[in-house]
Structures are given as structure tokens and as C-alpha cells.
PDB file of C-alpha atoms in Angstrom:
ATOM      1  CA  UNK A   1     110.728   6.231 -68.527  1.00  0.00           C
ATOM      2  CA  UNK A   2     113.536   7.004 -65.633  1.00  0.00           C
ATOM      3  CA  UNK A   3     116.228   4.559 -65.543  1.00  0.00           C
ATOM      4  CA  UNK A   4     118.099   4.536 -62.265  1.00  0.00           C
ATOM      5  CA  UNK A   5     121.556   2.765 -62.116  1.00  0.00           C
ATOM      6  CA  UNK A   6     123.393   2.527 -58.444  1.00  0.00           C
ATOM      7  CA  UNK A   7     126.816   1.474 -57.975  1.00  0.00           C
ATOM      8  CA  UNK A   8     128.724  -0.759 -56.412  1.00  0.00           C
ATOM      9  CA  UNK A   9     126.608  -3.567 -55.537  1.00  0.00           C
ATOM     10  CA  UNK A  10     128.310  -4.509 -52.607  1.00  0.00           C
ATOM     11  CA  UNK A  11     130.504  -2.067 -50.250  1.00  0.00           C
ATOM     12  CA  UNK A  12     132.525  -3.137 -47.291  1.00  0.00           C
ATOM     13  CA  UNK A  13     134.288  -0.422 -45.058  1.00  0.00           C
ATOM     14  CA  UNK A  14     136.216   0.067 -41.978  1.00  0.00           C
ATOM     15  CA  UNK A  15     134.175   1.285 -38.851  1.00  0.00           C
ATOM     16  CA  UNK A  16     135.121   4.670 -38.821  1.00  0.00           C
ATOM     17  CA  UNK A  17     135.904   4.701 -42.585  1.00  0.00           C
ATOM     18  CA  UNK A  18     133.602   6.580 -45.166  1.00  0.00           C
ATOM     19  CA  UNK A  19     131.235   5.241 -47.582  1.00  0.00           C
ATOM     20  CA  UNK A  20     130.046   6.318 -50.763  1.00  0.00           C
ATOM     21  CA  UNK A  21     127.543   5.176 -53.178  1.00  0.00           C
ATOM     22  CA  UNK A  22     126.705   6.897 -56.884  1.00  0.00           C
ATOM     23  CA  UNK A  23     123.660   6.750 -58.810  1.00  0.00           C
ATOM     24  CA  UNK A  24     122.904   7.832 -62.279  1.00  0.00           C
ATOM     25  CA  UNK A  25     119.556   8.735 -63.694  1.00  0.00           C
ATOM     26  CA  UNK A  26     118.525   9.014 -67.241  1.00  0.00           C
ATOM     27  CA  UNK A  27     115.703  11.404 -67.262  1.00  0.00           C
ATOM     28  CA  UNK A  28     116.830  15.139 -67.204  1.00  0.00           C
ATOM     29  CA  UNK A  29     113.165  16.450 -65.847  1.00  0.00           C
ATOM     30  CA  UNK A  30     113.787  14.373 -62.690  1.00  0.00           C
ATOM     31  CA  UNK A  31     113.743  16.215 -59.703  1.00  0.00           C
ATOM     32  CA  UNK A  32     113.117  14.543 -56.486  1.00  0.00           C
ATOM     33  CA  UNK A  33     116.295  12.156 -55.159  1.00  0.00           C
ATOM     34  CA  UNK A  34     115.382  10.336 -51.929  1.00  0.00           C
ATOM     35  CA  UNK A  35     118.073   7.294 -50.204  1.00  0.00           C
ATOM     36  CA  UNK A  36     116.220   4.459 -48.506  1.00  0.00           C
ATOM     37  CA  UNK A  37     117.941   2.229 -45.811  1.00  0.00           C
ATOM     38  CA  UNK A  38     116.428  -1.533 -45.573  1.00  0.00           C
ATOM     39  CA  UNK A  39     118.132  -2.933 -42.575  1.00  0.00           C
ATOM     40  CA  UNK A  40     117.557  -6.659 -42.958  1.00  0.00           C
ATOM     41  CA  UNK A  41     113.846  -8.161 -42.735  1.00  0.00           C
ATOM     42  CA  UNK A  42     112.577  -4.462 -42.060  1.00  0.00           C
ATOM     43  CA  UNK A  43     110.878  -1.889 -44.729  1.00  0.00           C
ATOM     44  CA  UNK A  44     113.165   0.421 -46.385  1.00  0.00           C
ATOM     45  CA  UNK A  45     112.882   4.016 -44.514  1.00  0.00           C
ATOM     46  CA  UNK A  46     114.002   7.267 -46.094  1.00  0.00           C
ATOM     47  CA  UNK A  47     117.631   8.643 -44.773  1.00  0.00           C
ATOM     48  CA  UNK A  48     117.928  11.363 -46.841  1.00  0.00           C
ATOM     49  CA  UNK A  49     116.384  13.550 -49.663  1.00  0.00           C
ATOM     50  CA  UNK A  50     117.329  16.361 -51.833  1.00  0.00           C
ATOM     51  CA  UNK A  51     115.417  18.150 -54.742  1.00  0.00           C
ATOM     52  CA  UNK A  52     116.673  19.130 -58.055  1.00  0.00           C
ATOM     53  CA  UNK A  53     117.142  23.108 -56.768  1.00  0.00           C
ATOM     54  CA  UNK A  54     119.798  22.316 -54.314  1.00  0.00           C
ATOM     55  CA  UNK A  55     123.604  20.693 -54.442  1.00  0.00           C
ATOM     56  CA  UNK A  56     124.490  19.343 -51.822  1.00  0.00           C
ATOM     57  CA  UNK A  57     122.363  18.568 -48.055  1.00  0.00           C
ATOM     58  CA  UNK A  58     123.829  17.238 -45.228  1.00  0.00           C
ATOM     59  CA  UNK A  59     122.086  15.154 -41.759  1.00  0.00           C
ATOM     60  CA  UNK A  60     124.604  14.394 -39.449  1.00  0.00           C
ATOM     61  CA  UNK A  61     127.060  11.815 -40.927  1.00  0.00           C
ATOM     62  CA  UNK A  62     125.042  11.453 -43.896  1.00  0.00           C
ATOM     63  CA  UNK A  63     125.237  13.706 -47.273  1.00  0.00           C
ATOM     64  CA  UNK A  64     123.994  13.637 -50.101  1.00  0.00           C
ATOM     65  CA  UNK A  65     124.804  16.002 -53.064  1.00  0.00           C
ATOM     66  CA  UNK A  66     123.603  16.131 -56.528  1.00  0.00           C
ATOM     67  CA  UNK A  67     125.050  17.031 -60.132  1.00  0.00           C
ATOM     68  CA  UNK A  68     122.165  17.956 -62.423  1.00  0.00           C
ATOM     69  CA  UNK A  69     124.419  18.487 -65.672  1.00  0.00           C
ATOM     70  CA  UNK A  70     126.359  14.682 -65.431  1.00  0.00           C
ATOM     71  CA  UNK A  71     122.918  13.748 -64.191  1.00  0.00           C
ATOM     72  CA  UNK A  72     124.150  11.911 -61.194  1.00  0.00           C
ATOM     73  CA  UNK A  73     123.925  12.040 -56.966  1.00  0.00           C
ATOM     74  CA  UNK A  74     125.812  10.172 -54.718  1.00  0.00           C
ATOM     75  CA  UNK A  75     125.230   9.351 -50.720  1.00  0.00           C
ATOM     76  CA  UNK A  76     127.922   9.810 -48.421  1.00  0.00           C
ATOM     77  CA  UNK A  77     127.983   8.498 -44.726  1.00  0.00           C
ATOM     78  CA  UNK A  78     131.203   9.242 -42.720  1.00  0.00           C
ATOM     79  CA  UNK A  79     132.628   7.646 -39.842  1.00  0.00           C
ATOM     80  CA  UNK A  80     130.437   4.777 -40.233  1.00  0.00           C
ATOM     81  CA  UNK A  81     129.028   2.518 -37.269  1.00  0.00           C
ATOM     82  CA  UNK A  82     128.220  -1.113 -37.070  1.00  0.00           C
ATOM     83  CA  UNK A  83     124.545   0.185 -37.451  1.00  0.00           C
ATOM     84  CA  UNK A  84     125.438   1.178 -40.621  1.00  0.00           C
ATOM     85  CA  UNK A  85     125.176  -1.924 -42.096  1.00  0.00           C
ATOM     86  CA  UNK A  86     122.280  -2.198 -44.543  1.00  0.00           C
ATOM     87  CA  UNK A  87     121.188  -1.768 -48.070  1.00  0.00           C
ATOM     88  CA  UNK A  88     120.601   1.584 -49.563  1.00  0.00           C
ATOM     89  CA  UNK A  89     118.757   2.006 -52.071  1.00  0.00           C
ATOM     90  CA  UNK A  90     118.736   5.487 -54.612  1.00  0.00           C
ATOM     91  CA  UNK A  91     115.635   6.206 -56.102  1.00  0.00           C
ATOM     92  CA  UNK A  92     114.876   9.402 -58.577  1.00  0.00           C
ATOM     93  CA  UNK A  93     111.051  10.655 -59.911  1.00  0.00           C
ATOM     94  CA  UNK A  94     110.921  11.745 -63.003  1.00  0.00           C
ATOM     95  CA  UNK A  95     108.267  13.392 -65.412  1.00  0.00           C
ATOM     96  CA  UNK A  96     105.820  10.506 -64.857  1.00  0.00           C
ATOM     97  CA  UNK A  97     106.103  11.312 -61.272  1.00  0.00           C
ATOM     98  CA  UNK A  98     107.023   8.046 -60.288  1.00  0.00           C
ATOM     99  CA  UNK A  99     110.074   6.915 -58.052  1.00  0.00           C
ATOM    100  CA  UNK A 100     112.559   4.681 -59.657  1.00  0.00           C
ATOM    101  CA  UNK A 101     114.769   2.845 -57.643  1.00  0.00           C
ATOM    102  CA  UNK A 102     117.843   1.905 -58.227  1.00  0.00           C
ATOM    103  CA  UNK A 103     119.039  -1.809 -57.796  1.00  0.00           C
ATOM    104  CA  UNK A 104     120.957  -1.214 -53.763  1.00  0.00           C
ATOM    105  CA  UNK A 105     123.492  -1.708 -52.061  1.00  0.00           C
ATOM    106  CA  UNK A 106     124.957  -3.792 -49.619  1.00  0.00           C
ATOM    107  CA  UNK A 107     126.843  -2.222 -47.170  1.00  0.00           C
ATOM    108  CA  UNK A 108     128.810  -3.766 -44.808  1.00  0.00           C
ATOM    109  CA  UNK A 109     130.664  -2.287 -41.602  1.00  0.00           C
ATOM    110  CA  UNK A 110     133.320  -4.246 -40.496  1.00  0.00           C
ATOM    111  CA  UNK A 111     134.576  -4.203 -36.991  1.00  0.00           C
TER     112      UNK A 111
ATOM    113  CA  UNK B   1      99.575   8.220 -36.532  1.00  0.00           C
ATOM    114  CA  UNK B   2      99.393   4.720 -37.471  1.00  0.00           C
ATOM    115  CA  UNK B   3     101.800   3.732 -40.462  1.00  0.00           C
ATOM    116  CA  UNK B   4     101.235   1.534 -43.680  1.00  0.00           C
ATOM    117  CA  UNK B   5      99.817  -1.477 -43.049  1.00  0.00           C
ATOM    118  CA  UNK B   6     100.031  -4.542 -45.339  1.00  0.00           C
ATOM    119  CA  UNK B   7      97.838  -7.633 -44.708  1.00  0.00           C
ATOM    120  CA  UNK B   8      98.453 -10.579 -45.056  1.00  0.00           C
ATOM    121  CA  UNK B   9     102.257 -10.719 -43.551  1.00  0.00           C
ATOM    122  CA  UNK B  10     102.688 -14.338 -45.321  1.00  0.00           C
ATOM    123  CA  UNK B  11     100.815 -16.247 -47.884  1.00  0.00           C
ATOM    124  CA  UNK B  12     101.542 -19.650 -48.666  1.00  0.00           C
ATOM    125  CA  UNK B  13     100.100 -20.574 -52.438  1.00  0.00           C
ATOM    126  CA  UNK B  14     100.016 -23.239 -55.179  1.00  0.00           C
ATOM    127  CA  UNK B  15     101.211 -22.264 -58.599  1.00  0.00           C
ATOM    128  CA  UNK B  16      98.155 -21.568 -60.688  1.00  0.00           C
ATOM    129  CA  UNK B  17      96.275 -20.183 -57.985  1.00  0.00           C
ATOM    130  CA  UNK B  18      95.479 -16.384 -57.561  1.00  0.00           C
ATOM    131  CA  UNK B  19      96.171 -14.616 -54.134  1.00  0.00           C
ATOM    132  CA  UNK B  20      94.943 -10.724 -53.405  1.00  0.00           C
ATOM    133  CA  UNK B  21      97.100  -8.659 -51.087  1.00  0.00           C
ATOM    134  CA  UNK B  22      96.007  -5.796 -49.041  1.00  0.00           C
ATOM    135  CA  UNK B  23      97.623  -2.227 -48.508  1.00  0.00           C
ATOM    136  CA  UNK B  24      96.220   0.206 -45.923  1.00  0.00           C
ATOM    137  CA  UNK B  25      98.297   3.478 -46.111  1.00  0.00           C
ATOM    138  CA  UNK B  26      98.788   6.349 -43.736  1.00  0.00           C
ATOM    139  CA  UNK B  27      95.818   8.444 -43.179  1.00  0.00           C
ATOM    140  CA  UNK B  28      95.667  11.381 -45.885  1.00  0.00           C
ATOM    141  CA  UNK B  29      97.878   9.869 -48.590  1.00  0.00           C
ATOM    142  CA  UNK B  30      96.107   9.114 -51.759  1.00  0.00           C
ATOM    143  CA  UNK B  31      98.851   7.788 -53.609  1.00  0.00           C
ATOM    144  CA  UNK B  32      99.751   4.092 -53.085  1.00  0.00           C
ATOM    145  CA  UNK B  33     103.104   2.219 -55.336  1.00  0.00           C
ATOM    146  CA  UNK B  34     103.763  -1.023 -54.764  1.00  0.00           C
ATOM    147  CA  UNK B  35     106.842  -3.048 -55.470  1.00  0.00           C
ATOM    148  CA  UNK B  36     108.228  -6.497 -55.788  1.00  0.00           C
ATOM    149  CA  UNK B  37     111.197  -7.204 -53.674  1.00  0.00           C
ATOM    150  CA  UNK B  38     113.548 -10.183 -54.570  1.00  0.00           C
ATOM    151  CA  UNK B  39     117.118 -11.094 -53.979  1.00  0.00           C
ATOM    152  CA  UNK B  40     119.365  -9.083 -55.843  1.00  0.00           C
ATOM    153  CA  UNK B  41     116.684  -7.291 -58.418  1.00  0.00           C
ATOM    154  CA  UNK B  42     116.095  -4.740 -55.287  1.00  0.00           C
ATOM    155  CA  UNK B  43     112.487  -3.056 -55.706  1.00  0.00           C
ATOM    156  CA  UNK B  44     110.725  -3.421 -58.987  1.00  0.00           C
ATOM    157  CA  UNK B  45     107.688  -1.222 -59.705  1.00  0.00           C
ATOM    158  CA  UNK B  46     104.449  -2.878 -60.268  1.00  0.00           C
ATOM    159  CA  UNK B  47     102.139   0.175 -60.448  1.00  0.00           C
ATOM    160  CA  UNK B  48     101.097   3.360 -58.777  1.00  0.00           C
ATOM    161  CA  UNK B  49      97.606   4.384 -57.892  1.00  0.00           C
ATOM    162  CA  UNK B  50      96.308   7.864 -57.298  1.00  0.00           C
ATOM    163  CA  UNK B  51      92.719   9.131 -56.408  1.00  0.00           C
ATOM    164  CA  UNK B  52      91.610   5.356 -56.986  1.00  0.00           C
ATOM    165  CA  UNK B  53      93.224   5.297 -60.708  1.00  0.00           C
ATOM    166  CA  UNK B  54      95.991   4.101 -62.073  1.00  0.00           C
ATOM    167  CA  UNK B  55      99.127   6.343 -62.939  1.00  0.00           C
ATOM    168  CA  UNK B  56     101.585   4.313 -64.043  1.00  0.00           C
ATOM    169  CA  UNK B  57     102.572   0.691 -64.573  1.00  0.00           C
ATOM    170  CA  UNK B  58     106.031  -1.265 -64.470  1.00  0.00           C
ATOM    171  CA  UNK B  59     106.986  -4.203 -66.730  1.00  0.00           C
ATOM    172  CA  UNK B  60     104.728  -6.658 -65.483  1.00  0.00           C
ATOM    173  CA  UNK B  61     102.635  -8.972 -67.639  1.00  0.00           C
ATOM    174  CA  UNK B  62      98.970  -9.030 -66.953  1.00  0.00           C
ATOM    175  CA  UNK B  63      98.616 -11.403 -64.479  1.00  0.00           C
ATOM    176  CA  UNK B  64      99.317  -8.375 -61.932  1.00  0.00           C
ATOM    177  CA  UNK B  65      96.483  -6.344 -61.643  1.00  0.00           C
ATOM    178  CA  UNK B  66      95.627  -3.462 -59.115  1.00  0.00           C
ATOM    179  CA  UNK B  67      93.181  -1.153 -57.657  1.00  0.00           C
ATOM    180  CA  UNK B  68      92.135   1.078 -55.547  1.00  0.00           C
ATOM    181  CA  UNK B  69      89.297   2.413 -53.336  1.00  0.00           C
ATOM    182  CA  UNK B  70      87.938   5.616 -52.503  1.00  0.00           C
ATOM    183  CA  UNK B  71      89.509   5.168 -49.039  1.00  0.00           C
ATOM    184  CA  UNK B  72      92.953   5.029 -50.496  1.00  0.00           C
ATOM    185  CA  UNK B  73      93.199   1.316 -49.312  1.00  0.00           C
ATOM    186  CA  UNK B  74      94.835  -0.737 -52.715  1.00  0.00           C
ATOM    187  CA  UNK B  75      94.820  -4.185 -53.476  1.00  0.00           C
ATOM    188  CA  UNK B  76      96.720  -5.996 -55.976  1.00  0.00           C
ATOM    189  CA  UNK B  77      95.877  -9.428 -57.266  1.00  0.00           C
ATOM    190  CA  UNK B  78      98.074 -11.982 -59.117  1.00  0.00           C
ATOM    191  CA  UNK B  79      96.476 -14.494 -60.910  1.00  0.00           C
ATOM    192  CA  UNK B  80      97.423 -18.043 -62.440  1.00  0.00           C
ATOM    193  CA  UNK B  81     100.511 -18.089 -59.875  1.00  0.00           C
ATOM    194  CA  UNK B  82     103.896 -19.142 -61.103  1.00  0.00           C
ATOM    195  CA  UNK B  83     107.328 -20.465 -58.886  1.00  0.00           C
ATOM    196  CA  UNK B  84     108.330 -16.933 -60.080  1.00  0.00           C
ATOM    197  CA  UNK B  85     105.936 -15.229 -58.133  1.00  0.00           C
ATOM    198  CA  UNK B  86     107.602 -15.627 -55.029  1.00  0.00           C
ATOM    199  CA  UNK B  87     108.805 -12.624 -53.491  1.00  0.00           C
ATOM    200  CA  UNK B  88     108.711  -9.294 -50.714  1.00  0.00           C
ATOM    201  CA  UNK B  89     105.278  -7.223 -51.980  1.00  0.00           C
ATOM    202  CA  UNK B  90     106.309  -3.920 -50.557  1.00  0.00           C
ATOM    203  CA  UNK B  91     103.571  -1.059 -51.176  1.00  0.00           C
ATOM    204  CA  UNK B  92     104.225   2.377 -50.254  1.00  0.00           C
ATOM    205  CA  UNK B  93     102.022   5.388 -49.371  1.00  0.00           C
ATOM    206  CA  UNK B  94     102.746   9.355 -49.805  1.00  0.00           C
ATOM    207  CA  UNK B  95     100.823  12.656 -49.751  1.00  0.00           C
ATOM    208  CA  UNK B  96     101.714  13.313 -52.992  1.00  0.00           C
ATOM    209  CA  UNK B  97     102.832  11.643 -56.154  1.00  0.00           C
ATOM    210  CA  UNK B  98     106.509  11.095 -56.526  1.00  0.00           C
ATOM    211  CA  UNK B  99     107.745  14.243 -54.624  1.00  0.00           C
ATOM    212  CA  UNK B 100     106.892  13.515 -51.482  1.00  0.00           C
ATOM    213  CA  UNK B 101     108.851  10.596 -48.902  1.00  0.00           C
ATOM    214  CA  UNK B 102     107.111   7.615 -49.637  1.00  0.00           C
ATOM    215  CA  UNK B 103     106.254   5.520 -46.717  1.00  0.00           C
ATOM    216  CA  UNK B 104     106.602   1.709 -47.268  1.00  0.00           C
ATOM    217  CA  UNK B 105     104.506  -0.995 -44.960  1.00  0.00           C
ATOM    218  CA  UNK B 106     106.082  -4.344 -43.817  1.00  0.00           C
ATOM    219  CA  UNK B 107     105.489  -6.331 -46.911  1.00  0.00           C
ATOM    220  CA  UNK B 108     103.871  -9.146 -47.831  1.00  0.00           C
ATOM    221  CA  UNK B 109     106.212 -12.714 -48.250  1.00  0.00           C
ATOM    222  CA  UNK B 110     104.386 -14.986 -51.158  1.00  0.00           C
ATOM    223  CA  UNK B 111     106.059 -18.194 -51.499  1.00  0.00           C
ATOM    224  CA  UNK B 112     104.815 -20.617 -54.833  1.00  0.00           C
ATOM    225  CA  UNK B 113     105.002 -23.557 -54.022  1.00  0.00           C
TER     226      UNK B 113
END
């Protein structure tokens, strides 16, 4: 089945600094890549999605873009906020149509 | 329109007992995942439900068990409970399987006591 893997763990940033997180998937028929924030003691909520047809999408301060061959996607959120603070979680779907997450994480916005 | 609703928000149970947890998701989405949240193992698939069977299945052992009505509404059911157990039950609804933005409710908090 998919195998997800999301790195770092833990990221702490400047406000106003950018943040990146990468994730890696194993399964090359994958092709649905969404990014969940869980701000804490709330349900994760979708930021951000791109499919396997397209590079690169961007929202604002958030992007996301996507390398098909390496088989990896990264989120990118510039000039980052206190509200930024949160963990993210990747996830991909693969042939078994099911979404793999990966295992999050922690960002932290300092002041 | 109303969003995913999980009932109940906290359960409270003694290890070897078996506790049933409720997801209601968002009207017109027949498939229904649910996950267990801990501390640093993020969100670990249980299973995934579709037109009231069962897709797929994570690396759980048996004592997890699932199911789903013709409504769409899914319960899972853990039985002979262990200090383990404990966790965030997160299920999530979309309109279609895997390609779709899944929609998660507010969880369920077991504690094992």
C-alpha cells in the first residue's frame, strides 16, 4: 500500500519567515495530494490540494507543488503569522483509493 | 449544510470492556475513513467504508471492527479494551473515495482506564 513519509517533525520559524515541509510517497499511481492543518484540540481541515496533472498551485501565502518523477510534494507558507502555528499533516491516495497520511508537523511561529 | 458529526465527544471505559462510536457524515457523502489520533503517531487508518462495505483496512488487529448503514452513518466498535486504546477517533466523510477533500468531524476522546 502507499507509504507517506513527512519531514521535519518539528519546525520553528520567524514571523515573517517561510516555512517548508516535504513529503515523500511510495506509490507511483498516486494522484491526489491534499495538506491538512489541525490547530490544537480542533479537526484537521484541508489548506491545500493538488492532483497528479499539475506542478505547482498556489492560495495566497500557501503553495504547494509536486514532483511526480522523485515522487515527492512539499507545502510552502510564506510570511508566516502567529496563526500559523499548527500541525500539518501531508496525505497522498493511491491505487487503493485511500488517503495516507503522513506522520505531521509541528509548526511553530515565533514572535 | 451541517458538517460531520461524531457522537459521543468523550467516553470514559474500563479495559476489557467494548465501547461503539458513532459517525454521522455530511449529507451526500457515501464514503466514511476513520482514524486513530495519538501523540506523535499523527492519524493512523483504521478502515474506509463505501456504499455500506468495506474498502480497505489499516493495521489493526481484530478487535476494531466497522460498519456501515445504508444512510452512510458508520460505527466502529472496539472490543476487549486495552490501556492502548486510548486515543482521538477522528472519522472523515467525502463525496468520493480518496479524490475528493475529506471532511473530518470533532473526534471522539476514549480514555482506558
Amino acid at each position: 500500500g502507499e507509504n507517506v513519509e513527512q519531514h521535519p517533525s518539528t519546525l520553528s520559524v520567524q514571523e515573517g519567515d517561510s516555512a517548508v515541509i516535504k513529503c515523500t510517497y511510495s506509490d507511483s499511481a498516486s494522484n491526489y495530494f491534499p495538506w491538512y492543518k489541525q490547530e490544537l484540540g480542533k479537526r484537521p481541515q484541508l489548506i491545500i490540494d493538488i492532483r497528479s496533472n499539475v506542478g505547482e498551485k498556489k492560495d495566497q501565502r500557501i503553495a504547494v507543488t509536486l514532483n511526480k518523477t522523485a515522487k515527492h510534494f512539499s507545502l510552502h507558507i510564506t510570511e508566516t503569522q502567529p496563526e500559523d502555528s499548527a500541525v500539518y499533516f501531508c496525505a497522498a491516495t493511491g491505487s487503493a483509493r485511500q488517503l495516507t497520511f503522513g506522520s505531521g508537523t509541528q509548526l511553530t511561529v515565533l514572535p | 449544510k451541517a458538517g460531520v458529526t461524531q457522537t459521543p465527544r468523550y467516553l470514559i471505559k474500563t479495559r476489557g470492556q467494548q465501547v461503539t462510536l458513532s459517525c454521522s457524515p455530511i449529507s451526500g457523502h457515501r464514503s466514511v475513513s476513520w482514524y486513530q489520533q495519538t501523540p506523535g503517531q499523527g492519524l493512523q487508518f483504521l478502515f474506509e467504508y463505501f456504499s455500506e462495505t468495506q474498502r480497505n483496512k489499516g493495521n489493526f488487529p481484530g478487535r476494531f471492527s466497522g460498519r456501515q448503514f445504508s444512510n452512510s452513518r458508520s460505527e466502529m466498535n472496539v472490543s476487549t479494551l486495552e490501556l492502548g486504546d486510548s486515543a482521538l477517533y477522528l472519522c472523515a466523510s467525502s463525496l468520493e473515495r480518496g479524490i475528493t477533500e475529506a471532511f473530518f468531524g470533532q473526534g471522539t476522546r476514549l480514555t482506558v482506564v
